PDB file of C-alpha atoms and ligand atoms in Angstrom:
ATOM      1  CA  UNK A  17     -55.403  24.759   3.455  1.00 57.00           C
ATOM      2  CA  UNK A  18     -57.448  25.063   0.344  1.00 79.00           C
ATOM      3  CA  UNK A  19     -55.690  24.437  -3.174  1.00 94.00           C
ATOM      4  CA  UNK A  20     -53.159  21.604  -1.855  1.00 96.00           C
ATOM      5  CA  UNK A  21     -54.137  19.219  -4.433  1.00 96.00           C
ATOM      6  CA  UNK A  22     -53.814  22.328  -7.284  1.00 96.00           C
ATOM      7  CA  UNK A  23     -50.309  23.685  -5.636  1.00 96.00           C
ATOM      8  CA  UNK A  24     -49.090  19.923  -5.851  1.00 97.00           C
ATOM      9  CA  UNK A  25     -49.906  19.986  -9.621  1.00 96.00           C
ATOM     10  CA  UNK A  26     -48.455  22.936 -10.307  1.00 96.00           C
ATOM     11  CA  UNK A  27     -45.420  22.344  -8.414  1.00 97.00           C
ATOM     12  CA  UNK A  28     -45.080  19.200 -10.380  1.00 96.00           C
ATOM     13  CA  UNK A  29     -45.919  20.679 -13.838  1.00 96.00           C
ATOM     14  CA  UNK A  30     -42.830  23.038 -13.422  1.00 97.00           C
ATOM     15  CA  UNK A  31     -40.097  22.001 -15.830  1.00 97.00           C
ATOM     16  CA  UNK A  32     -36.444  23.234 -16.556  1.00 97.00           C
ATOM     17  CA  UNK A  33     -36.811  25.021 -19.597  1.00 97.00           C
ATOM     18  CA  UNK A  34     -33.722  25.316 -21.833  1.00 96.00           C
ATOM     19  CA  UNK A  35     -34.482  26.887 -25.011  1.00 96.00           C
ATOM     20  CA  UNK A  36     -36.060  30.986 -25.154  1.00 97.00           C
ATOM     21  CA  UNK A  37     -37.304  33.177 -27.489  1.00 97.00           C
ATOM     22  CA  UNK A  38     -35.671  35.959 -28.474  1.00 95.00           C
ATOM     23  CA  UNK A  39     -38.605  38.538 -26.956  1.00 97.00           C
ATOM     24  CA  UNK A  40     -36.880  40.033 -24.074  1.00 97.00           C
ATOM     25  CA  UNK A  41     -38.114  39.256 -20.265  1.00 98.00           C
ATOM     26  CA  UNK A  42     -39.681  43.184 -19.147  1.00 98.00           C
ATOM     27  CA  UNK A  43     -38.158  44.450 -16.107  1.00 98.00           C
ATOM     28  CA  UNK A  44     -41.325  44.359 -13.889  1.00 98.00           C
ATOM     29  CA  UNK A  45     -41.667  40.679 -14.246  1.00 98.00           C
ATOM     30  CA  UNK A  46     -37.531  40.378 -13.261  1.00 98.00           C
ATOM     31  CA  UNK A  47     -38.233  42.405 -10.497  1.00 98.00           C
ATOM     32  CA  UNK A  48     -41.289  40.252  -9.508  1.00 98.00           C
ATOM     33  CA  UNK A  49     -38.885  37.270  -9.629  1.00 98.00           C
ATOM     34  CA  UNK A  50     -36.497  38.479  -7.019  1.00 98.00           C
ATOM     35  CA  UNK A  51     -39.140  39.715  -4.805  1.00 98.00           C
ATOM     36  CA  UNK A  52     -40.722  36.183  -4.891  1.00 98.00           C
ATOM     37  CA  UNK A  53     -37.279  34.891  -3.952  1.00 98.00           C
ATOM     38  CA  UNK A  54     -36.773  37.988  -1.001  1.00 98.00           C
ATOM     39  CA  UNK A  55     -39.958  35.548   0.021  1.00 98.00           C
ATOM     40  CA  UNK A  56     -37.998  32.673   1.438  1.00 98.00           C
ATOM     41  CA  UNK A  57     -37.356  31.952   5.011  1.00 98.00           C
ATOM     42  CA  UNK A  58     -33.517  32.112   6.298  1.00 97.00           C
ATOM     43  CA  UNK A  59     -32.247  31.692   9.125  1.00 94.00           C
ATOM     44  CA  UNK A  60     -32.802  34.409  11.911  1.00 92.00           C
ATOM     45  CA  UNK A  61     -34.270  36.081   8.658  1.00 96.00           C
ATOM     46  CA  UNK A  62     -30.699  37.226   7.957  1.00 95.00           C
ATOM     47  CA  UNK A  63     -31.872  37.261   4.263  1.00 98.00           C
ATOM     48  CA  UNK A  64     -28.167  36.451   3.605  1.00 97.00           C
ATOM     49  CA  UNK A  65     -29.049  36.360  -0.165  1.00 98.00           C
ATOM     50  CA  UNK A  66     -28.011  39.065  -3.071  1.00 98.00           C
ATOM     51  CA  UNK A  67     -29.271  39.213  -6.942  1.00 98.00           C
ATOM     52  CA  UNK A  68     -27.224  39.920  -9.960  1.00 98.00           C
ATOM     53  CA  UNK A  69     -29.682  40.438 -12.924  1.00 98.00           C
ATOM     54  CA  UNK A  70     -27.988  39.869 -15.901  1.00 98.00           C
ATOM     55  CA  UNK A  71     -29.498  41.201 -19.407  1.00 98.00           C
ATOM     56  CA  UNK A  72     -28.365  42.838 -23.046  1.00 96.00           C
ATOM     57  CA  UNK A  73     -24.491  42.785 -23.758  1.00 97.00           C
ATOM     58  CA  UNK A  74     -23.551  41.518 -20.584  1.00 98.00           C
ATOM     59  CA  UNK A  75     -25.371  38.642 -20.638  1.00 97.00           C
ATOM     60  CA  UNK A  76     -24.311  37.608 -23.533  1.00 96.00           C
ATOM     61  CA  UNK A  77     -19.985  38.321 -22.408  1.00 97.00           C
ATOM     62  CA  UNK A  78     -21.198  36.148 -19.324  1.00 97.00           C
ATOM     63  CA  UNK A  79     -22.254  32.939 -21.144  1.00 96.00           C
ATOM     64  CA  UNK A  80     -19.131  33.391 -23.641  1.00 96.00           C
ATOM     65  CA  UNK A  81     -17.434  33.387 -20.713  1.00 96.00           C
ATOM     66  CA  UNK A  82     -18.674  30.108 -19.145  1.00 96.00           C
ATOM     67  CA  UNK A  83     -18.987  28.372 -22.714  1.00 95.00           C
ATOM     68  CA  UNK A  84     -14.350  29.377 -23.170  1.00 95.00           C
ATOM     69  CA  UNK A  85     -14.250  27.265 -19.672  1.00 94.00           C
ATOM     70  CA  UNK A  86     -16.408  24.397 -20.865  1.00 92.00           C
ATOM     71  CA  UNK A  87     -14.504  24.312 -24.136  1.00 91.00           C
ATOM     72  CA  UNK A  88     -10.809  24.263 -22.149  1.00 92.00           C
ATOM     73  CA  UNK A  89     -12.130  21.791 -19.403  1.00 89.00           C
ATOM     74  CA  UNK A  90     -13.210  19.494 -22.204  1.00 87.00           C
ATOM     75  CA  UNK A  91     -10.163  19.814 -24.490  1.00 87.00           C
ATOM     76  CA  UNK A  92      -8.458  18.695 -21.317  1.00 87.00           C
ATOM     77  CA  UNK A  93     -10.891  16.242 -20.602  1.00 85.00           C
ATOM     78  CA  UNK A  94     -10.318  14.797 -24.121  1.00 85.00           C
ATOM     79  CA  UNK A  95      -6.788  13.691 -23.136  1.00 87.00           C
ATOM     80  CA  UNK A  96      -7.701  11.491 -20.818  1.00 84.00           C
ATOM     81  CA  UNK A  97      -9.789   8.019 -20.313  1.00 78.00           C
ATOM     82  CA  UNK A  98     -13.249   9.988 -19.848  1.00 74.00           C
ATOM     83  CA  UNK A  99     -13.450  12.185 -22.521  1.00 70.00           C
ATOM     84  CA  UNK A 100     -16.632  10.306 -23.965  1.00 74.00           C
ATOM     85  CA  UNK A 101     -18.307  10.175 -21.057  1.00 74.00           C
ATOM     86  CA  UNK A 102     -18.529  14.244 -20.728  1.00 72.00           C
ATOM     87  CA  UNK A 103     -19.176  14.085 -24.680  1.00 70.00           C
ATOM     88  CA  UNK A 104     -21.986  17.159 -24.825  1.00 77.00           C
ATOM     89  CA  UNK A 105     -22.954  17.186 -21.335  1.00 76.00           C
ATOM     90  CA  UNK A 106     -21.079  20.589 -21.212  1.00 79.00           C
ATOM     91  CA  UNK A 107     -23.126  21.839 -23.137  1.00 83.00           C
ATOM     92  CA  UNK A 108     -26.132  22.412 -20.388  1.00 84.00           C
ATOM     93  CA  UNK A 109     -23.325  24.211 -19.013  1.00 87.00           C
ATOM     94  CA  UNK A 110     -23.972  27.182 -20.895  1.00 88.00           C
ATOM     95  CA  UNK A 111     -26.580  26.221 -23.809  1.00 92.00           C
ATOM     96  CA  UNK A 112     -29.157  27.927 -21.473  1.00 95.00           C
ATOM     97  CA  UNK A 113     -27.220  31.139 -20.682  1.00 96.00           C
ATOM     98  CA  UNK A 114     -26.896  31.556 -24.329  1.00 95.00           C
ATOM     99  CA  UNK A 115     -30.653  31.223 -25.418  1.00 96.00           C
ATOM    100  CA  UNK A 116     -31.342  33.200 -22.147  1.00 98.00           C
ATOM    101  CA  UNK A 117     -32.852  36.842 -22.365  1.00 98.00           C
ATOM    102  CA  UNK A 118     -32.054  36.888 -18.698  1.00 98.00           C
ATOM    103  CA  UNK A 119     -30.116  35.699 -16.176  1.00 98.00           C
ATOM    104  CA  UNK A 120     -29.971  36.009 -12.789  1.00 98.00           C
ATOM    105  CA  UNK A 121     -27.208  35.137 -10.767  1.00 98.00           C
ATOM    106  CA  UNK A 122     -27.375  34.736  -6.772  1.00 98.00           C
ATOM    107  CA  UNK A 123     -24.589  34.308  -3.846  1.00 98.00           C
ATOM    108  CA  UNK A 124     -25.164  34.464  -0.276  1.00 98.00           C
ATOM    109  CA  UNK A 125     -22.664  35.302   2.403  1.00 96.00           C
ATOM    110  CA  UNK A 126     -21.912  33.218   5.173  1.00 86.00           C
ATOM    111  CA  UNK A 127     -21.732  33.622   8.605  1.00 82.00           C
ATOM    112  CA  UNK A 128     -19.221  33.070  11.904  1.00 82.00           C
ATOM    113  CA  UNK A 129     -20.405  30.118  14.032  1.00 81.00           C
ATOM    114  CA  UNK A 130     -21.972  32.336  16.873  1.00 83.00           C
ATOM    115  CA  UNK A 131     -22.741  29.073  18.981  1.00 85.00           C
ATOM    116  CA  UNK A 132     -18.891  27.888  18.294  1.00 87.00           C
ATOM    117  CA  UNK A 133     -17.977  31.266  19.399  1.00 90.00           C
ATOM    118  CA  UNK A 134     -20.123  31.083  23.015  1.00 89.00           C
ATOM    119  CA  UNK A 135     -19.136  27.687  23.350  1.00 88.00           C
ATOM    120  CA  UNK A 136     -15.570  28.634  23.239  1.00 91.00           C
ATOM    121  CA  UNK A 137     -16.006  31.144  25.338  1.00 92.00           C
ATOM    122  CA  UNK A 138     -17.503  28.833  27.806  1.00 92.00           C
ATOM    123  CA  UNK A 139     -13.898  27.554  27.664  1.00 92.00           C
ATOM    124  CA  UNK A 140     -14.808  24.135  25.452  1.00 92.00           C
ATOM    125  CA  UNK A 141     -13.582  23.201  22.482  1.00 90.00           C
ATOM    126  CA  UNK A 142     -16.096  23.595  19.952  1.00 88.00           C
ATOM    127  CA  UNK A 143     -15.395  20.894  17.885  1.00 90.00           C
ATOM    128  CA  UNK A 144     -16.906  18.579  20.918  1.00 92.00           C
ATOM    129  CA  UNK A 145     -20.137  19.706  19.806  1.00 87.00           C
ATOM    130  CA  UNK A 146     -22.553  19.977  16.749  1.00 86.00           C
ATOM    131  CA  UNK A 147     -23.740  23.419  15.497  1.00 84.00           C
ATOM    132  CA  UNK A 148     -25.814  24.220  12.617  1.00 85.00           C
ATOM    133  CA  UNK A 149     -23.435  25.177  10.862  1.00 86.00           C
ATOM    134  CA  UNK A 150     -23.108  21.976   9.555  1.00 87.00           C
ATOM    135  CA  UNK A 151     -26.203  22.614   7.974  1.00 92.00           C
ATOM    136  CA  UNK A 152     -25.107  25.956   5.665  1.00 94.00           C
ATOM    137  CA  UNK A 153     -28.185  27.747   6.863  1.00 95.00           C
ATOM    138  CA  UNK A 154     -27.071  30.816   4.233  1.00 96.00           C
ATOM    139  CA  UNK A 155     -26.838  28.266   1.558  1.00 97.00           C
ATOM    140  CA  UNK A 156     -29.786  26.375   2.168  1.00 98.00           C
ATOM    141  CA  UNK A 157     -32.139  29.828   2.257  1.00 98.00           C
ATOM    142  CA  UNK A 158     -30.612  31.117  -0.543  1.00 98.00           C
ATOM    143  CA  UNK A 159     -31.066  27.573  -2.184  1.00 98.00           C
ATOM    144  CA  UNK A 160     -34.772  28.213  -1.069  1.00 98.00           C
ATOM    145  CA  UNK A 161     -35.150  31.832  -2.482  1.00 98.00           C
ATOM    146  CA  UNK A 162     -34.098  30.108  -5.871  1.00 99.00           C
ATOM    147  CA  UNK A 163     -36.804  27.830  -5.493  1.00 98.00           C
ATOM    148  CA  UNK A 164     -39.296  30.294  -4.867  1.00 98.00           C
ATOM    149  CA  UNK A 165     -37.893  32.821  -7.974  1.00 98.00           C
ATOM    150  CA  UNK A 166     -38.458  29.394 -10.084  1.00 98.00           C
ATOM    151  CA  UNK A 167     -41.788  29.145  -9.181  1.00 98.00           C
ATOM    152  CA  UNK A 168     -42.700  32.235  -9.791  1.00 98.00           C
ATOM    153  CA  UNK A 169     -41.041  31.988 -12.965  1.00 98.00           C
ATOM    154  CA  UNK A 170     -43.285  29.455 -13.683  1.00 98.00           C
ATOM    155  CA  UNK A 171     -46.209  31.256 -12.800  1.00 97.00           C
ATOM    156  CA  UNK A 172     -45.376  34.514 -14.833  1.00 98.00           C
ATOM    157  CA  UNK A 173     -44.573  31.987 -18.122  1.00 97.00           C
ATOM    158  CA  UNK A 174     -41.449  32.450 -17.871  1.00 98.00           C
ATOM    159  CA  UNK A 175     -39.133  29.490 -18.693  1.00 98.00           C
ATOM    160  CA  UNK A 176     -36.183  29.174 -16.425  1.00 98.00           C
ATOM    161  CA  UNK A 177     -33.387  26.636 -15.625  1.00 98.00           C
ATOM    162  CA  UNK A 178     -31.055  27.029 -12.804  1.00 98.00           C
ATOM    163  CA  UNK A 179     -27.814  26.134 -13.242  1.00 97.00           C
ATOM    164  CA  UNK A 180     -24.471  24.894 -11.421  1.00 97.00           C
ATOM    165  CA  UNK A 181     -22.856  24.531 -14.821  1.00 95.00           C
ATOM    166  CA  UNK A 182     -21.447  28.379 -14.392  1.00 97.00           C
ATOM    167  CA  UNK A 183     -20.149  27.553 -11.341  1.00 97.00           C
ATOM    168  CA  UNK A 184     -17.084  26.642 -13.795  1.00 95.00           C
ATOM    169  CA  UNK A 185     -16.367  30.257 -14.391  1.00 97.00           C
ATOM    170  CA  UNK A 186     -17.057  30.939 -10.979  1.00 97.00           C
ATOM    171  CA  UNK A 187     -14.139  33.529 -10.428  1.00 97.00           C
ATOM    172  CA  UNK A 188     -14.422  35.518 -13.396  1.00 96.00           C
ATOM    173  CA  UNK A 189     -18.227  35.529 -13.090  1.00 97.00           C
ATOM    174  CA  UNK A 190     -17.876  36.677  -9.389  1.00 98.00           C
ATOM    175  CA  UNK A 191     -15.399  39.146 -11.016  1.00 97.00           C
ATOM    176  CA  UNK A 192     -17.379  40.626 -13.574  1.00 97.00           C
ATOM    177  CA  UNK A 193     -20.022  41.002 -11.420  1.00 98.00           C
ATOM    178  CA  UNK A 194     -18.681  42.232  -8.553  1.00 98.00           C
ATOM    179  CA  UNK A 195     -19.227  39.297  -5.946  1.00 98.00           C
ATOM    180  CA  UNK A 196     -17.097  39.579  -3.411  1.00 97.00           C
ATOM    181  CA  UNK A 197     -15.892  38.085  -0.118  1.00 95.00           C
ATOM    182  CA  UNK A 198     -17.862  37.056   1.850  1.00 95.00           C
ATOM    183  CA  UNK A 199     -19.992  36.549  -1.161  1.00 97.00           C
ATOM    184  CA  UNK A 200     -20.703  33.106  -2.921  1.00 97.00           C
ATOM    185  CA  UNK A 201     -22.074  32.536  -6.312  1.00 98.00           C
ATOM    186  CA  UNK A 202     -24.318  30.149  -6.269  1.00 98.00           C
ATOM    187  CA  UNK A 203     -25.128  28.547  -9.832  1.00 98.00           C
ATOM    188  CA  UNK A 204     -26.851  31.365 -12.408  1.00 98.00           C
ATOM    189  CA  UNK A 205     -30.528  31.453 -13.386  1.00 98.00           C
ATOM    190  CA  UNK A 206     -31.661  31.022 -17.057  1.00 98.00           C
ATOM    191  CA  UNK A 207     -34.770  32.975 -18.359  1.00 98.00           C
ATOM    192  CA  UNK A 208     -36.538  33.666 -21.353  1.00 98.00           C
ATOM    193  CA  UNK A 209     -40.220  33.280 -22.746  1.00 98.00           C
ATOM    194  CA  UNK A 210     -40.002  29.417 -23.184  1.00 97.00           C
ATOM    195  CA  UNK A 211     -39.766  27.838 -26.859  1.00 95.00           C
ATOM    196  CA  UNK A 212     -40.415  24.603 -26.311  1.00 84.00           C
ATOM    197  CA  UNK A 213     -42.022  22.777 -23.242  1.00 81.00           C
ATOM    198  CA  UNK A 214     -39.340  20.206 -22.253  1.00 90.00           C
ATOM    199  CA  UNK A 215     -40.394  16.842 -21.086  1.00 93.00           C
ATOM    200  CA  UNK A 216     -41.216  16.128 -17.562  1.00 94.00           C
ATOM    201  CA  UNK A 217     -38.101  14.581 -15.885  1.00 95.00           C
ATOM    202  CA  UNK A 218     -38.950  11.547 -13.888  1.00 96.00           C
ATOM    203  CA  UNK A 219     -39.229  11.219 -10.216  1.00 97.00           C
ATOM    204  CA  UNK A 220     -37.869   8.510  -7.412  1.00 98.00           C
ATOM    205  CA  UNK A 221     -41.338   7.075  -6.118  1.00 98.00           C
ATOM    206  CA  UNK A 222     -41.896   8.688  -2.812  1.00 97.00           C
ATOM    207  CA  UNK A 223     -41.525   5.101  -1.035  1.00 97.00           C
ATOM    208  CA  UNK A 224     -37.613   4.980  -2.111  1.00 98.00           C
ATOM    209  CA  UNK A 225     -37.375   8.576  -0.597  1.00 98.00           C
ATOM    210  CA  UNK A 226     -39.505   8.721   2.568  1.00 98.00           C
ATOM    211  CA  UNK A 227     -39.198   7.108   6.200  1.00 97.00           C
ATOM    212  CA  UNK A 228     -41.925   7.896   8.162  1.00 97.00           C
ATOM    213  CA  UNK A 229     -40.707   7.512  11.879  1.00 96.00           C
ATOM    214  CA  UNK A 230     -42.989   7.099  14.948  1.00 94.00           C
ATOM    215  CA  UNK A 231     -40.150   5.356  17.358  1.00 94.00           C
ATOM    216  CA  UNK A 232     -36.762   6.598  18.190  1.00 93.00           C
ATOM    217  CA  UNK A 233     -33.709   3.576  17.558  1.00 89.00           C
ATOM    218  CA  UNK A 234     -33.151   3.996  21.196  1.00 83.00           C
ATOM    219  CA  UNK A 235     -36.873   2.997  21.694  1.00 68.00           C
ATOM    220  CA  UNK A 236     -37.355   6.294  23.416  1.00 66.00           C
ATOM    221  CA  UNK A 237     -41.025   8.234  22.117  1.00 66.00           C
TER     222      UNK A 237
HETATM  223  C1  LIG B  15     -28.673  23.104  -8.220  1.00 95.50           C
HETATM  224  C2  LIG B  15     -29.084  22.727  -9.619  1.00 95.50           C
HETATM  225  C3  LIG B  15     -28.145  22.754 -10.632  1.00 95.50           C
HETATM  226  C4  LIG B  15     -28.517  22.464 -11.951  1.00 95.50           C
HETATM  227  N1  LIG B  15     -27.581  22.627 -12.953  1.00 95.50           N
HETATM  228  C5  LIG B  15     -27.970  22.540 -14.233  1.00 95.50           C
HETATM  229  C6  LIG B  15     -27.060  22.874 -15.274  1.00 95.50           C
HETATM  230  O1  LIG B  15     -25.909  23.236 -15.045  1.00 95.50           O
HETATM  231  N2  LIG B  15     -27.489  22.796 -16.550  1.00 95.50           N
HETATM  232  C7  LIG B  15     -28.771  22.410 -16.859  1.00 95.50           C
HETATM  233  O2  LIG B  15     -29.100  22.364 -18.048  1.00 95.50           O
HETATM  234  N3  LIG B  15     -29.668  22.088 -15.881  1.00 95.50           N
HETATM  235  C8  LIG B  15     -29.301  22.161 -14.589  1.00 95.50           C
HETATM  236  N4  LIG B  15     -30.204  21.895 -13.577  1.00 95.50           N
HETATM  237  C9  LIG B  15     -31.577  21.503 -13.901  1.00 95.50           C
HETATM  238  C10 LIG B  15     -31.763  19.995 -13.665  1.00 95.50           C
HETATM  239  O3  LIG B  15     -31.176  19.281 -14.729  1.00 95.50           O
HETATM  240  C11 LIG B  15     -33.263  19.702 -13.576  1.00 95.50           C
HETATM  241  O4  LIG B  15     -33.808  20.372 -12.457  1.00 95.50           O
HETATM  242  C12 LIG B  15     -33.559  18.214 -13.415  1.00 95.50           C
HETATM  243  O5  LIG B  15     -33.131  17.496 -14.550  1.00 95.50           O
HETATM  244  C13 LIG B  15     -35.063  17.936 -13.213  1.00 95.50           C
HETATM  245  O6  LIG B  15     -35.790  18.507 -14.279  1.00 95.50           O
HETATM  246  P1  LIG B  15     -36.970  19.549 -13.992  1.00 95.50           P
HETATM  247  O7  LIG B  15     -36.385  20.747 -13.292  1.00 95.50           O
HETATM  248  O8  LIG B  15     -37.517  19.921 -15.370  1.00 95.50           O
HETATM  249  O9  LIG B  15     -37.978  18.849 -13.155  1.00 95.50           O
HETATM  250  C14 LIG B  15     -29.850  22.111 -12.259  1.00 95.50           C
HETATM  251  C15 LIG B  15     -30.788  22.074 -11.221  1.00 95.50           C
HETATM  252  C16 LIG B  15     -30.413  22.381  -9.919  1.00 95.50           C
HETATM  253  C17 LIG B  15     -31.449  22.388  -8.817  1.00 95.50           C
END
């Protein structure tokens, strides 16, 4: 493939970005961000994925929201033996949502164990065997649309930072957004026309990250 060598750079140039301006994110470029993440591959294409996207008023409820969780979950924190050690680090909790002029917040739905389900039916216990549902296929594409909506992101100029921090309002985000059962939020997605390019964040070397295998334990291929 041509452009390996360019996609690595840019792949590698993409940062978390943190802080926004306050110009507004237009709707066509949101909407180009969700289709690059309706991009991703998912198991039996299931797409299992769904998009909140967050703007104006109701952005700004959402990251008060998060930031009244952060604030009671340190006060608690405070009381005990730790409390330096969380010291600001909260505060990527919901900084970003707060500078945001967008955010976009995705869940996926899971799914029954189909090959549990035959292999009970086969009369065994399924628990004998491994499925892929150890693996959390709807997580891991909906993980993977994120990736893609980043990129994109990055392409467009638009700074974004996903984010687990939410996750600590999880219910009453879910709530006020109307994720339900079987629907998962997973993290929220910062965006806004970048203020200020963070620095790049540094990478294990490849060697402490990679085996490259050509023989089997069992000696077998
Ligand atoms: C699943 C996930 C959760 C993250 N959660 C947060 C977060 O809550 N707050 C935050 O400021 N950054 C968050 N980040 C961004 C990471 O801090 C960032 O990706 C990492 O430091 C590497 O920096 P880079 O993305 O600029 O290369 C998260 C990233 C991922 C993939």
């Amino acid at each position: 493939m041509n452009g390996g060598p360019e996609m690595l750079a840019r792949l590698q140039a993409r940062r978390s970005v943190r802080t926004f301006s306050d110009v507004p994110v237009p709707r066509d470029v949101l909407e180009r961000l969700v289709e690059a993440a309706t991009s991703a591959p998912s198991a039996t294409n299931r797409q299992p994925w769904r998009f909140c996207v967050v703007t104006g008023g109701a952005r700004e409820a959402l990251a008060a929201r998060v930031r009244a969780r952060v604030l009671e979950m340190r006060a608690i924190i405070a009381r005990g033996h730790h409390g330096d050690d969380f010291g600001s680090y909260g505060d990527f909790f919901h900084e970003p949502l707060e500078a945001a002029q967008a955010v976009i917040v995705p869940s996926y739905r899971t799914h029954d164990d189909l090959i549990a389900q035959l292999v009970r039916s086969g009369g065994e216990d399924p628990a004998r065997y491994d499925t892929s549902a150890a693996m959390q296929s709807e997580l891991c594409a909906t993980a993977a649309a994120c990736m893609a909506l980043l990129v994109q992101a990055d392409a467009e100029g638009i700074g974004a930072c996903w984010m687990a921090g939410p996750m600590v309002a999880r219910e009453e985000v879910e709530h006020a957004l109307g994720i339900r059962e079987p629907y998962r939020m997973l993290g929220a997605i910062a965006l806004g026309w970048p203020l200020s390019p963070p620095a790049p964040r540094p990478r294990k070397p490849l060697g402490a990250v990679v085996r490259w295998v050509d023989t089997l334990r069992d000696g077998e291929g």
